Amino acid sequence: MKRLGQILEERNPNRPKNLSQEFQVYGVFLADTLGDPEHYSLYIKLAKEYERSLLEEALNYTKGYTSAKSKARVFMWKLQQLKNDKKT
């Protein structure tokens, strides 16, 4: 019988190992949801610096785009729009 750590490592070999803060876990969730595992650190940084409501709204908007080539690009575009709207 395999250990749980071995099973998780087989399923997600590129996943960051040391997730101790909540924003780190949320950043990894964003990267996985958007299908952009190469940029875990970017999403962790976004989760640390931006309000959760902005990130959630951008993520929900992105989930509606089923035909998008890059959901990560749509997410970043929508996040930028939401930041600009909040400033004005």
JSON list of C-alpha atoms in Angstrom, two decimals:
[
{"chain": "A", "resi": 1, "resn": "MET", "atom": "CA", "xyz": [0.00, 0.00, 0.00]},
{"chain": "A", "resi": 2, "resn": "LYS", "atom": "CA", "xyz": [1.32, 3.45, -0.95]},
{"chain": "A", "resi": 3, "resn": "ARG", "atom": "CA", "xyz": [1.58, 6.35, 1.43]},
{"chain": "A", "resi": 4, "resn": "LEU", "atom": "CA", "xyz": [-0.64, 9.36, 0.86]},
{"chain": "A", "resi": 5, "resn": "GLY", "atom": "CA", "xyz": [2.37, 11.57, 0.11]},
{"chain": "A", "resi": 6, "resn": "GLN", "atom": "CA", "xyz": [3.49, 9.22, -2.65]},
{"chain": "A", "resi": 7, "resn": "ILE", "atom": "CA", "xyz": [0.05, 9.20, -4.26]},
{"chain": "A", "resi": 8, "resn": "LEU", "atom": "CA", "xyz": [-0.15, 13.00, -4.21]},
{"chain": "A", "resi": 9, "resn": "GLU", "atom": "CA", "xyz": [3.36, 13.28, -5.63]},
{"chain": "A", "resi": 10, "resn": "GLU", "atom": "CA", "xyz": [2.41, 10.97, -8.52]},
{"chain": "A", "resi": 11, "resn": "ARG", "atom": "CA", "xyz": [-0.71, 12.97, -9.32]},
{"chain": "A", "resi": 12, "resn": "ASN", "atom": "CA", "xyz": [0.90, 16.42, -9.07]},
{"chain": "A", "resi": 13, "resn": "PRO", "atom": "CA", "xyz": [4.67, 16.13, -9.50]},
{"chain": "A", "resi": 14, "resn": "ASN", "atom": "CA", "xyz": [5.23, 19.88, -10.11]},
{"chain": "A", "resi": 15, "resn": "ARG", "atom": "CA", "xyz": [3.10, 21.13, -7.23]},
{"chain": "A", "resi": 16, "resn": "PRO", "atom": "CA", "xyz": [4.83, 23.24, -4.57]},
{"chain": "A", "resi": 17, "resn": "LYS", "atom": "CA", "xyz": [5.56, 21.24, -1.43]},
{"chain": "A", "resi": 18, "resn": "ASN", "atom": "CA", "xyz": [5.61, 23.72, 1.44]},
{"chain": "A", "resi": 19, "resn": "LEU", "atom": "CA", "xyz": [2.23, 25.40, 1.62]},
{"chain": "A", "resi": 20, "resn": "SER", "atom": "CA", "xyz": [1.92, 26.79, 5.13]},
{"chain": "A", "resi": 21, "resn": "GLN", "atom": "CA", "xyz": [-0.19, 29.92, 4.64]},
{"chain": "A", "resi": 22, "resn": "GLU", "atom": "CA", "xyz": [-3.76, 30.18, 3.42]},
{"chain": "A", "resi": 23, "resn": "PHE", "atom": "CA", "xyz": [-2.88, 32.57, 0.59]},
{"chain": "A", "resi": 24, "resn": "GLN", "atom": "CA", "xyz": [-0.35, 30.03, -0.71]},
{"chain": "A", "resi": 25, "resn": "VAL", "atom": "CA", "xyz": [-3.00, 27.34, -0.89]},
{"chain": "A", "resi": 26, "resn": "TYR", "atom": "CA", "xyz": [-5.37, 29.73, -2.64]},
{"chain": "A", "resi": 27, "resn": "GLY", "atom": "CA", "xyz": [-2.67, 30.72, -5.13]},
{"chain": "A", "resi": 28, "resn": "VAL", "atom": "CA", "xyz": [-2.10, 27.07, -6.01]},
{"chain": "A", "resi": 29, "resn": "PHE", "atom": "CA", "xyz": [-5.87, 26.63, -6.34]},
{"chain": "A", "resi": 30, "resn": "LEU", "atom": "CA", "xyz": [-5.98, 29.54, -8.80]},
{"chain": "A", "resi": 31, "resn": "ALA", "atom": "CA", "xyz": [-3.12, 28.11, -10.87]},
{"chain": "A", "resi": 32, "resn": "ASP", "atom": "CA", "xyz": [-4.75, 24.68, -11.00]},
{"chain": "A", "resi": 33, "resn": "THR", "atom": "CA", "xyz": [-8.19, 26.07, -11.84]},
{"chain": "A", "resi": 34, "resn": "LEU", "atom": "CA", "xyz": [-6.81, 28.23, -14.65]},
{"chain": "A", "resi": 35, "resn": "GLY", "atom": "CA", "xyz": [-4.68, 25.42, -16.04]},
{"chain": "A", "resi": 36, "resn": "ASP", "atom": "CA", "xyz": [-1.45, 27.36, -15.56]},
{"chain": "A", "resi": 37, "resn": "PRO", "atom": "CA", "xyz": [0.74, 25.22, -13.27]},
{"chain": "A", "resi": 38, "resn": "GLU", "atom": "CA", "xyz": [3.97, 26.77, -14.57]},
{"chain": "A", "resi": 39, "resn": "HIS", "atom": "CA", "xyz": [3.16, 30.03, -12.81]},
{"chain": "A", "resi": 40, "resn": "TYR", "atom": "CA", "xyz": [2.30, 28.95, -9.26]},
{"chain": "A", "resi": 41, "resn": "SER", "atom": "CA", "xyz": [4.40, 31.74, -7.78]},
{"chain": "A", "resi": 42, "resn": "LEU", "atom": "CA", "xyz": [2.54, 34.44, -9.72]},
{"chain": "A", "resi": 43, "resn": "TYR", "atom": "CA", "xyz": [-0.83, 33.32, -8.38]},
{"chain": "A", "resi": 44, "resn": "ILE", "atom": "CA", "xyz": [0.53, 32.97, -4.84]},
{"chain": "A", "resi": 45, "resn": "LYS", "atom": "CA", "xyz": [1.76, 36.57, -5.08]},
{"chain": "A", "resi": 46, "resn": "LEU", "atom": "CA", "xyz": [-1.64, 37.73, -6.38]},
{"chain": "A", "resi": 47, "resn": "ALA", "atom": "CA", "xyz": [-3.40, 35.89, -3.55]},
{"chain": "A", "resi": 48, "resn": "LYS", "atom": "CA", "xyz": [-1.13, 37.61, -1.03]},
{"chain": "A", "resi": 49, "resn": "GLU", "atom": "CA", "xyz": [-1.38, 41.15, -2.40]},
{"chain": "A", "resi": 50, "resn": "TYR", "atom": "CA", "xyz": [-4.94, 41.50, -3.74]},
{"chain": "A", "resi": 51, "resn": "GLU", "atom": "CA", "xyz": [-8.33, 41.31, -2.10]},
{"chain": "A", "resi": 52, "resn": "ARG", "atom": "CA", "xyz": [-10.00, 37.94, -2.29]},
{"chain": "A", "resi": 53, "resn": "SER", "atom": "CA", "xyz": [-13.18, 39.49, -3.68]},
{"chain": "A", "resi": 54, "resn": "LEU", "atom": "CA", "xyz": [-11.33, 40.80, -6.77]},
{"chain": "A", "resi": 55, "resn": "LEU", "atom": "CA", "xyz": [-9.69, 37.44, -7.38]},
{"chain": "A", "resi": 56, "resn": "GLU", "atom": "CA", "xyz": [-12.97, 35.56, -6.91]},
{"chain": "A", "resi": 57, "resn": "GLU", "atom": "CA", "xyz": [-14.82, 37.85, -9.30]},
{"chain": "A", "resi": 58, "resn": "ALA", "atom": "CA", "xyz": [-12.12, 37.53, -11.96]},
{"chain": "A", "resi": 59, "resn": "LEU", "atom": "CA", "xyz": [-12.07, 33.74, -11.51]},
{"chain": "A", "resi": 60, "resn": "ASN", "atom": "CA", "xyz": [-15.85, 33.45, -11.83]},
{"chain": "A", "resi": 61, "resn": "TYR", "atom": "CA", "xyz": [-15.75, 35.59, -14.96]},
{"chain": "A", "resi": 62, "resn": "THR", "atom": "CA", "xyz": [-13.01, 33.39, -16.42]},
{"chain": "A", "resi": 63, "resn": "LYS", "atom": "CA", "xyz": [-14.92, 30.18, -15.73]},
{"chain": "A", "resi": 64, "resn": "GLY", "atom": "CA", "xyz": [-17.60, 31.43, -18.12]},
{"chain": "A", "resi": 65, "resn": "TYR", "atom": "CA", "xyz": [-15.10, 31.51, -20.99]},
{"chain": "A", "resi": 66, "resn": "THR", "atom": "CA", "xyz": [-15.18, 27.89, -22.13]},
{"chain": "A", "resi": 67, "resn": "SER", "atom": "CA", "xyz": [-13.70, 28.58, -25.56]},
{"chain": "A", "resi": 68, "resn": "ALA", "atom": "CA", "xyz": [-10.73, 30.68, -24.40]},
{"chain": "A", "resi": 69, "resn": "LYS", "atom": "CA", "xyz": [-7.30, 29.47, -25.49]},
{"chain": "A", "resi": 70, "resn": "SER", "atom": "CA", "xyz": [-5.72, 30.75, -22.30]},
{"chain": "A", "resi": 71, "resn": "LYS", "atom": "CA", "xyz": [-7.93, 31.14, -19.25]},
{"chain": "A", "resi": 72, "resn": "ALA", "atom": "CA", "xyz": [-4.96, 32.64, -17.43]},
{"chain": "A", "resi": 73, "resn": "ARG", "atom": "CA", "xyz": [-4.83, 35.49, -19.93]},
{"chain": "A", "resi": 74, "resn": "VAL", "atom": "CA", "xyz": [-8.57, 36.17, -19.54]},
{"chain": "A", "resi": 75, "resn": "PHE", "atom": "CA", "xyz": [-8.16, 36.08, -15.75]},
{"chain": "A", "resi": 76, "resn": "MET", "atom": "CA", "xyz": [-5.33, 38.61, -15.78]},
{"chain": "A", "resi": 77, "resn": "TRP", "atom": "CA", "xyz": [-7.24, 40.89, -18.16]},
{"chain": "A", "resi": 78, "resn": "LYS", "atom": "CA", "xyz": [-10.36, 40.83, -15.99]},
{"chain": "A", "resi": 79, "resn": "LEU", "atom": "CA", "xyz": [-8.32, 41.37, -12.82]},
{"chain": "A", "resi": 80, "resn": "GLN", "atom": "CA", "xyz": [-6.71, 44.44, -14.40]},
{"chain": "A", "resi": 81, "resn": "GLN", "atom": "CA", "xyz": [-10.15, 45.78, -15.35]},
{"chain": "A", "resi": 82, "resn": "LEU", "atom": "CA", "xyz": [-11.48, 45.25, -11.84]},
{"chain": "A", "resi": 83, "resn": "LYS", "atom": "CA", "xyz": [-8.46, 47.01, -10.32]},
{"chain": "A", "resi": 84, "resn": "ASN", "atom": "CA", "xyz": [-8.95, 50.00, -12.63]},
{"chain": "A", "resi": 85, "resn": "ASP", "atom": "CA", "xyz": [-12.68, 50.16, -11.86]},
{"chain": "A", "resi": 86, "resn": "LYS", "atom": "CA", "xyz": [-11.96, 50.12, -8.15]},
{"chain": "A", "resi": 87, "resn": "LYS", "atom": "CA", "xyz": [-9.56, 53.08, -8.44]},
{"chain": "A", "resi": 88, "resn": "THR", "atom": "CA", "xyz": [-12.15, 55.30, -10.11]}
]
